[in-house]
Short mmCIF file of C-alpha atoms and ligand atoms in Angstrom, two decimals:
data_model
loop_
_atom_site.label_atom_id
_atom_site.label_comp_id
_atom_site.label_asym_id
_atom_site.label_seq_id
_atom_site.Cartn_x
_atom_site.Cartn_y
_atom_site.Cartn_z
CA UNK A 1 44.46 72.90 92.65
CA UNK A 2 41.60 70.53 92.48
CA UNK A 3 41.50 70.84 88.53
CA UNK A 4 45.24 70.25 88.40
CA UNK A 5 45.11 66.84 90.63
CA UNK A 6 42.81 65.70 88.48
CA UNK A 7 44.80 66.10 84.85
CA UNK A 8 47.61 64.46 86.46
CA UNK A 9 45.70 61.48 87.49
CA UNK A 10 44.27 61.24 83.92
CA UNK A 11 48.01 61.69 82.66
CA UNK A 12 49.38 59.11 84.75
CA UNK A 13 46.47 57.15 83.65
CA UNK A 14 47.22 57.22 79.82
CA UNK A 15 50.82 56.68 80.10
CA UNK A 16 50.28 54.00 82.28
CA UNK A 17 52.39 51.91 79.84
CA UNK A 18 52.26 48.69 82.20
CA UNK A 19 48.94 48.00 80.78
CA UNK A 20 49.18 48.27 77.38
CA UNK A 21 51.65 47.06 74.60
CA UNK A 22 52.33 47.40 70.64
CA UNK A 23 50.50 44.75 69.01
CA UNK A 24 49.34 44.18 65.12
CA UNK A 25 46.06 43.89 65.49
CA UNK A 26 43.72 42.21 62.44
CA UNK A 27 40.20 44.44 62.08
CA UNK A 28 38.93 42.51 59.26
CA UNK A 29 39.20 41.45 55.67
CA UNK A 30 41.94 43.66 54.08
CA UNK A 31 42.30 45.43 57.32
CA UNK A 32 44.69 45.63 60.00
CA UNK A 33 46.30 47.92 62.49
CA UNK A 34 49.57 48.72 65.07
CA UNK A 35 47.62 49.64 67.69
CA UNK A 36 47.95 50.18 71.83
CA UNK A 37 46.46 46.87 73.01
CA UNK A 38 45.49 45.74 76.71
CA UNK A 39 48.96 43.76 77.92
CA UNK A 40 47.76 40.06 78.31
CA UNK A 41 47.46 38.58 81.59
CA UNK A 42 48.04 34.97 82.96
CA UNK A 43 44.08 33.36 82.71
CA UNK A 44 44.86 30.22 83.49
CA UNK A 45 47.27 28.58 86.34
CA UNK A 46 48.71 26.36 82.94
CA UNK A 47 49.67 30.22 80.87
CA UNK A 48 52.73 32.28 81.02
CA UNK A 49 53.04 35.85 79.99
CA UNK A 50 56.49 35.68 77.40
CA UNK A 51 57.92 39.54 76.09
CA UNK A 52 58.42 38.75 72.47
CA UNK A 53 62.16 39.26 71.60
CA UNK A 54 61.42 38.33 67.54
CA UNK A 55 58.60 37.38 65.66
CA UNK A 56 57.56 37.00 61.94
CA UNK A 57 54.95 36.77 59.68
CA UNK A 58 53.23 33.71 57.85
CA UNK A 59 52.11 33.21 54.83
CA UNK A 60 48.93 31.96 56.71
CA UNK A 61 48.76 35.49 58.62
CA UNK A 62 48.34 36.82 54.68
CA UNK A 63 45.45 34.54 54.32
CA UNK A 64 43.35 35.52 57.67
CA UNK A 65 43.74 39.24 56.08
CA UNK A 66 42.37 38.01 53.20
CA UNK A 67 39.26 36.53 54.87
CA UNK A 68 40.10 32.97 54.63
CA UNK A 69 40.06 31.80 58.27
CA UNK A 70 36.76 32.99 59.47
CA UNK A 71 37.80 31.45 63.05
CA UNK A 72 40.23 34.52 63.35
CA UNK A 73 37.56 37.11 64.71
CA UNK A 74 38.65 41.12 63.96
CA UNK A 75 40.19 42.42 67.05
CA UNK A 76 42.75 39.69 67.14
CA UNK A 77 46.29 39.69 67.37
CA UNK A 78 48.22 38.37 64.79
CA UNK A 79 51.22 36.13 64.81
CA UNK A 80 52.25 32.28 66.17
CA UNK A 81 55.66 32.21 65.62
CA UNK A 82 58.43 33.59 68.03
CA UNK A 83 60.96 33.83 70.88
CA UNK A 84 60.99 35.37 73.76
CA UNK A 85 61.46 35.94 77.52
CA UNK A 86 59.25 34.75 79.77
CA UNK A 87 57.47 37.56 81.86
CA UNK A 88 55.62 35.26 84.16
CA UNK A 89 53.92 31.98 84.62
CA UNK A 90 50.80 30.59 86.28
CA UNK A 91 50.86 28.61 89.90
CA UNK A 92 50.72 24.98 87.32
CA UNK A 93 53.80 25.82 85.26
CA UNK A 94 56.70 23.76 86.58
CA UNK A 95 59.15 24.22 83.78
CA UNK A 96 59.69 27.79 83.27
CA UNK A 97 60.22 30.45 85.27
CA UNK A 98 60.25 34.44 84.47
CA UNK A 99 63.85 35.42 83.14
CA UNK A 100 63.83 32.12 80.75
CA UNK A 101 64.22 32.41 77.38
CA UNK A 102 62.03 30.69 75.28
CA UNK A 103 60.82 29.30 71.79
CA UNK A 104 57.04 29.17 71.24
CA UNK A 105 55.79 26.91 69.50
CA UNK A 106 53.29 27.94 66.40
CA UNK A 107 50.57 24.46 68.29
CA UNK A 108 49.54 24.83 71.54
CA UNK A 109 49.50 21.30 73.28
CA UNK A 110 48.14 20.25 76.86
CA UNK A 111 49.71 17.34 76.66
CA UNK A 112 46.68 14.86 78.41
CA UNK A 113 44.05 15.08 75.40
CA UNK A 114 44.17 11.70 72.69
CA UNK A 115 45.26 13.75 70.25
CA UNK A 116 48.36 15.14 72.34
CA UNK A 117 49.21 11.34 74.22
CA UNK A 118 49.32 10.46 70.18
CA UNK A 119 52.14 13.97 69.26
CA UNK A 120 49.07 14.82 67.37
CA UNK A 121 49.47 18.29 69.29
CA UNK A 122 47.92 20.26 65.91
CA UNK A 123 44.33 18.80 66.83
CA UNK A 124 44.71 19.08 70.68
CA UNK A 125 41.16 19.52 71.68
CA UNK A 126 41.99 22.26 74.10
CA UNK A 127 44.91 23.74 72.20
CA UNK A 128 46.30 23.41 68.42
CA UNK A 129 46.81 26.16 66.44
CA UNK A 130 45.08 28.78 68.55
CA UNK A 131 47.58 31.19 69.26
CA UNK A 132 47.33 34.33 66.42
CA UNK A 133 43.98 32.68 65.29
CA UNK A 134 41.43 32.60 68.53
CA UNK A 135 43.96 33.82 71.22
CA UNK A 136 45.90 36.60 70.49
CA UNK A 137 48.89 36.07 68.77
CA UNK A 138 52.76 37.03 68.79
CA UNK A 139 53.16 40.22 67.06
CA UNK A 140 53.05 42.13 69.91
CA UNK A 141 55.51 42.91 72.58
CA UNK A 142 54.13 40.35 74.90
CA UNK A 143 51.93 37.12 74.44
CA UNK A 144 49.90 34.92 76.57
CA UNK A 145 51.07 31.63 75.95
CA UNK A 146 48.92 28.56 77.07
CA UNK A 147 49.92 25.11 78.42
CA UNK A 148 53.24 26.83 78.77
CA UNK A 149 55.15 23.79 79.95
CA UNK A 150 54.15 21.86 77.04
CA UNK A 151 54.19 24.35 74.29
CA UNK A 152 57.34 26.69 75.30
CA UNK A 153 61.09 25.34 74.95
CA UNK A 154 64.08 26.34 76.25
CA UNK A 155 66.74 28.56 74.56
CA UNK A 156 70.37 27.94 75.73
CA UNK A 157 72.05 31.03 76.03
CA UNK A 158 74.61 30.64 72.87
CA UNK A 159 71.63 29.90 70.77
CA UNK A 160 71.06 32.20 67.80
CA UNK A 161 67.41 33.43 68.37
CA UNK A 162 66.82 34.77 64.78
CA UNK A 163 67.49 30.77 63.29
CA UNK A 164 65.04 29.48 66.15
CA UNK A 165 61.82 31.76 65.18
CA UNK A 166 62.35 29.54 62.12
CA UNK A 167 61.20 26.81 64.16
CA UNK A 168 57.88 27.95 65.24
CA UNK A 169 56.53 26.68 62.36
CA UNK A 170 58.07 26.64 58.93
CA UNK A 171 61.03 24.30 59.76
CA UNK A 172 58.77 21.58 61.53
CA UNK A 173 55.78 22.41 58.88
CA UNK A 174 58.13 21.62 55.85
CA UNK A 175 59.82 19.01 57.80
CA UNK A 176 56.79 16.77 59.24
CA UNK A 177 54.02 17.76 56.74
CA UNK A 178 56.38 17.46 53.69
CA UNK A 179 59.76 15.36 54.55
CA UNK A 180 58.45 12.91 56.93
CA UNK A 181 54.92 12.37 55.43
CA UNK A 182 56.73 12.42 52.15
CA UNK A 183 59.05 9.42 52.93
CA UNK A 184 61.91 11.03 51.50
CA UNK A 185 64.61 8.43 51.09
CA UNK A 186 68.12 8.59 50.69
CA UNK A 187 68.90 7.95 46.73
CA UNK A 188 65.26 8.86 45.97
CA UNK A 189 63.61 11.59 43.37
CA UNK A 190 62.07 14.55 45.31
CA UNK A 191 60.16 17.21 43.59
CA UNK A 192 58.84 19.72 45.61
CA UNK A 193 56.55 21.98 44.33
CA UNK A 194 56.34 25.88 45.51
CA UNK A 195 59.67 27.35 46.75
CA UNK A 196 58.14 29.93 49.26
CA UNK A 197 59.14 29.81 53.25
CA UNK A 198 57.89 26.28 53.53
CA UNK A 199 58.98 24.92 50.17
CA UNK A 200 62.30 26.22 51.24
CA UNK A 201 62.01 24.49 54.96
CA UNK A 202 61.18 21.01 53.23
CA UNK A 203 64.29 21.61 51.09
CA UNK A 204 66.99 22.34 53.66
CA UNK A 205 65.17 19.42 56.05
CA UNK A 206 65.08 16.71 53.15
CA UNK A 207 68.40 16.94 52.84
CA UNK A 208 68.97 14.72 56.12
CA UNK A 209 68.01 11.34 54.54
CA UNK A 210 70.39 11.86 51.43
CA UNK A 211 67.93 11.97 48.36
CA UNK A 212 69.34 11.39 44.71
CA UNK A 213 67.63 14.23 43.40
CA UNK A 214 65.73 17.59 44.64
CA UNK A 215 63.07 19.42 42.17
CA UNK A 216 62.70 22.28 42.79
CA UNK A 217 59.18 23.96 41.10
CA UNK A 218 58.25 27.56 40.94
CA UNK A 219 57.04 30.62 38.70
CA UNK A 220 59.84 32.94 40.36
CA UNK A 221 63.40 32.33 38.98
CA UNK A 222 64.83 34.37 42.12
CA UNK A 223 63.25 32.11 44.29
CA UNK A 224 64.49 29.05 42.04
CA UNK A 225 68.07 30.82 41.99
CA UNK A 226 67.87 30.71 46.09
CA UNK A 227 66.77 27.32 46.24
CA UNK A 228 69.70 25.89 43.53
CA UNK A 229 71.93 27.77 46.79
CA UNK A 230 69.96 25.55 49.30
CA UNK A 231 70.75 22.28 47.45
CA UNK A 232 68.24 21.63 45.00
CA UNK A 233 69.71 19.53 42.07
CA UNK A 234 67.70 20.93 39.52
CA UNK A 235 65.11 24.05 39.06
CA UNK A 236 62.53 23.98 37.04
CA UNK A 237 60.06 27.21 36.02
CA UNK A 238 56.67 26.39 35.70
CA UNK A 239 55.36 29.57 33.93
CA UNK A 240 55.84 27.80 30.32
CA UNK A 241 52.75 25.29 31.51
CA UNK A 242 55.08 22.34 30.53
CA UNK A 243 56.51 20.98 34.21
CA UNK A 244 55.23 17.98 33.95
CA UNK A 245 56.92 17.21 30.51
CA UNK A 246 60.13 19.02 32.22
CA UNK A 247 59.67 16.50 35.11
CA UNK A 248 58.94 13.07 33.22
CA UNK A 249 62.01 13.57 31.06
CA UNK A 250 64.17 14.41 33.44
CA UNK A 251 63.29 11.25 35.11
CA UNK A 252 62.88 9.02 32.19
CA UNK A 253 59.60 8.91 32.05
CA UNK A 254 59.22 6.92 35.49
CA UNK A 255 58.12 10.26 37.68
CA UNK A 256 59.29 11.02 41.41
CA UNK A 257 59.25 9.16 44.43
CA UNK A 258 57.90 12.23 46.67
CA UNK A 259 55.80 15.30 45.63
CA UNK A 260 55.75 18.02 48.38
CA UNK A 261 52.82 20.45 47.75
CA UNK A 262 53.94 23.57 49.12
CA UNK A 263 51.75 25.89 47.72
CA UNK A 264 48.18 25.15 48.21
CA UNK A 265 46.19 26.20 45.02
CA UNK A 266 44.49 23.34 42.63
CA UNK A 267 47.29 23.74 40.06
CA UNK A 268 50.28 22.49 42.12
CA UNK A 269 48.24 20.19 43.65
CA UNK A 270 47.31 18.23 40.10
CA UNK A 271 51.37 18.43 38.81
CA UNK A 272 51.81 16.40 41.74
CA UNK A 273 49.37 13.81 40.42
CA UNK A 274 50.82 14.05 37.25
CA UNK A 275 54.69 13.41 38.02
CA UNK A 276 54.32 10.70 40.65
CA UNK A 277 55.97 7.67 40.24
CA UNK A 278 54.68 4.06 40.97
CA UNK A 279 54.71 3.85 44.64
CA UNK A 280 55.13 7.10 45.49
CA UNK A 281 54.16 9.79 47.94
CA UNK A 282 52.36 13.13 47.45
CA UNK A 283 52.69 15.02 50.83
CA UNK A 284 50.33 17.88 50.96
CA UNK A 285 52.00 20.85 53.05
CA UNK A 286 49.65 23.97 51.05
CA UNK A 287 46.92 25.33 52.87
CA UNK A 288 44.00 24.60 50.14
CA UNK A 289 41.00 27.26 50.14
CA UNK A 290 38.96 25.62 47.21
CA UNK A 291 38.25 22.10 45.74
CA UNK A 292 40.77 19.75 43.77
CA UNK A 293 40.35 17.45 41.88
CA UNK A 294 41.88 13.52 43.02
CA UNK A 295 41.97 12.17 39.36
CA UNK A 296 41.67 8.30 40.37
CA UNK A 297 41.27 7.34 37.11
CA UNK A 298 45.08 7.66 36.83
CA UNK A 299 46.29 6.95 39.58
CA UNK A 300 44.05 4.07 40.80
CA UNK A 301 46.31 1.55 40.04
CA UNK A 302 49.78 3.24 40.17
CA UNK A 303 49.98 2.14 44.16
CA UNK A 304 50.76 5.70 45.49
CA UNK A 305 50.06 7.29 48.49
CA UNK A 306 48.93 11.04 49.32
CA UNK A 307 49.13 12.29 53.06
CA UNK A 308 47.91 15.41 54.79
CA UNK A 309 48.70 16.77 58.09
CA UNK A 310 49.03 20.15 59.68
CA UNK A 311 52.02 20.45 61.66
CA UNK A 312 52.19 19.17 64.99
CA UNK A 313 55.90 20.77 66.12
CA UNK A 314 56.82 17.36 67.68
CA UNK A 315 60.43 17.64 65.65
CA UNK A 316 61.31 21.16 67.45
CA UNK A 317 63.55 19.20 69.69
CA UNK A 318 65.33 17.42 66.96
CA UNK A 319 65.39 20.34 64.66
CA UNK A 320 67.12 22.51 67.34
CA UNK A 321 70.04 20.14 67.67
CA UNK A 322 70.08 19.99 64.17
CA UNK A 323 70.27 23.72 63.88
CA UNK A 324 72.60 23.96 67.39
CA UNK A 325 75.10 21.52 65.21
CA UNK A 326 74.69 23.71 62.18
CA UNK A 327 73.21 20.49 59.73
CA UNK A 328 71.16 22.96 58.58
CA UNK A 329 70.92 26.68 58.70
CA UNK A 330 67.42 27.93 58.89
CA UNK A 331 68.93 31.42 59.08
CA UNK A 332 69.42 31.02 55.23
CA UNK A 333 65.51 31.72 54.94
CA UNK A 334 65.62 35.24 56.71
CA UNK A 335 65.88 38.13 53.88
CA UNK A 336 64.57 41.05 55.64
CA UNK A 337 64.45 42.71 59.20
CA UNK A 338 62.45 45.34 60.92
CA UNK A 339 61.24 47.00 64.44
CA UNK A 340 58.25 46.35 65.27
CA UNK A 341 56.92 49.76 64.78
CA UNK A 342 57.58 49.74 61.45
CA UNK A 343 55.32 45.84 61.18
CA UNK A 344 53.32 47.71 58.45
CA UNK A 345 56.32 47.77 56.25
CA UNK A 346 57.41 44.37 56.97
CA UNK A 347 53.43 42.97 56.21
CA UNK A 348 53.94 44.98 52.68
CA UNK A 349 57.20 44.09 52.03
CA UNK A 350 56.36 39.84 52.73
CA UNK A 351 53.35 39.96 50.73
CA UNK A 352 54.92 41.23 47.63
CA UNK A 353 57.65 38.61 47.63
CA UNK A 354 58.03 38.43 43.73
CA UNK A 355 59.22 42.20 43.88
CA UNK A 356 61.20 42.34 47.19
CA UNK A 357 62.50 38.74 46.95
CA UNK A 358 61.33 38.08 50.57
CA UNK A 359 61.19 34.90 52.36
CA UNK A 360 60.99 35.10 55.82
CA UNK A 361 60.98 39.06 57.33
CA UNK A 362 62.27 38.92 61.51
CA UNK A 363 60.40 41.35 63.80
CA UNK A 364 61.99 42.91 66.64
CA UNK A 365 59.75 43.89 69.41
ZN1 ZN B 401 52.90 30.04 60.18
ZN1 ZN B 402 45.84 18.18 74.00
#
């Protein structure tokens, strides 16, 4: 009898499901797991506790398993892009309450720091982009959000959840980093340069202030194809090595007004030096992992301007009326879908984009 109490309270134990969740867990360089994780709990009277409805994955969550971000420690779940339901919130939360639904934004914010009284939310010196990097992250079935009340936003309840995980972060990252920074005018030249996720976001959101001309640059004519569909005017392929030539005769000579770097490797990064015109703007958007080169000698008299920023998520309010009054339709950018038991697939089937012609997979939890 004794023996038998005791296996049941062990059983009970291990299926004690209330503790534990499905997350994707990162275990190093190259390595990374679906795993039983301990279900987060509120920490702080600012958190809530949201049940991930959809997720995705980043091209910045492929460069943490590559080793790049040595703040994201092994152990960590992956993942700051999402929406959700909110679970619970701390005694401070004012805004939310547990049945909401929710968007999370990809930077969390306090709200009080310098950085966050200036929307620079992305270097909020209690927040930023922690969440999937040193907090655990949103590919899980439930995530510990922080400074809910500034971070979380409301989903109405006709609101199509799948477009809104676009605006976690790709939509505001192409939009702010490479539209706004950019200066993209209407009747100006736009090249932008990489026509991934975010190259693709800058697209759709450029369109708003009525440029003459989109560029679209790449080395994958499906992607080019899909970005022709989008609205660019013209597509160029970049694999001959002769872009820039492509670019300063299509323009006569003169260049483009805005270059948006979308791609983050030295290459892309020097085409946009090349092709800008007098008075320009290169926006960087590409997260950069070794040294270019800024070739002042041509440029230091051509009166241009290069920005960088990482994204701060302060247009998620104006992107989701955008989106609500279908101006643009970030839905476009989703080719793939999975459960998130199968997140292995949907990691392999992202990072080999050339092959599966994948932009942006959606996770069900
Ligand atoms: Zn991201
Ligand atoms: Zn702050």
């Amino acid at each position: 009898m004794t023996d038998t109490t005791i296996v049941n309270r062990k059983d009970r134990a291990r299926v004690a499901t209330a503790e534990t969740m499905k997350a994707l867990v990162y275990r190093g360089p190259g390595k990374k797991a679906l795993e039983v994780h301990p279900k987060p709990d509120i920490s702080a009277p600012t958190d809530a506790i949201v049940k991930i409805t959809k997720t995705t994955i980043c091209g910045t969550d492929l460069h943490i398993l590559k080793g790049d971000l040595p703040s994201c420690k092994p152990g960590r779940v992956l993942g700051h892009e999402g929406v959700g339901v909110v679970e619970s919130v701390g005694p401070a939360v004012t805004s939310f309450k547990p049945g909401d639904r929710v968007l999370i934004s990809c930077v969390s914010a306090c709200g009080k720091c310098d950085y966050c009284r200036k929307q620079m939310y992305s270097h909020c010196t209690a927040g930023g982009w922690i969440l999937g990097n040193t907090i655990d992250g949103t590919q899980a079935e439930f995530v510990r959000t922080p400074f809910a009340d500034t971070s979380l936003y409301h989903i109405p309840a006709d609101a199509d959840e799948e477009s809104l995980v676009m605006l976690s972060d790709i939509l505001p990252t192409g939009f702010e980093c490479g539209v706004l920074n950019g200066k993209v005018e209407p009747g100006s030249v736009v090249a932008i340069v990489g026509a991934g996720p975010v190259g693709m976001a800058a697209l759709l959101t450029a369109q708003f202030f009525s440029p003459a001309e989109i560029i679209m640059i790449d080395l994958d004519d499906n992607r080019l194809e899909v970005a022709k569909r989008f609205g660019a005017t013209t597509i160029v392929n970049s694999a001959d090595g002769k872009a820039m030539d492509t670019i300063m005769s299509m323009t006569g000579r003169r260049g483009v007004d805005t270059a948006i770097e979308a791609v983050g490797i030295p290459a892309t990064f020097e085409l946009c030096e090349k092709i800008i015109a007098p008075g320009g703007t290169i926006a960087n958007v590409g997260v950069h992992g070794v040294k270019v080169d800024l070739h002042l000698e041509n440029l230091w008299d051509r009166n241009i301007s290069i920005t960088t920023r990482l994204v701060d998520t302060v247009t998620i309010p104006m992107l989701f009326k955008t989106v609500r009054s279908r101006k643009i339709d970030p839905k476009l950018l989703i080719t793939h879908r999975f459960k998130l038991d199968d997140i292995l697939d949907a990691y392999e089937t992202f990072a080999n984009a050339a092959k599966t012609k994948a932009l942006k997979v959606i996770i069900e939890a």
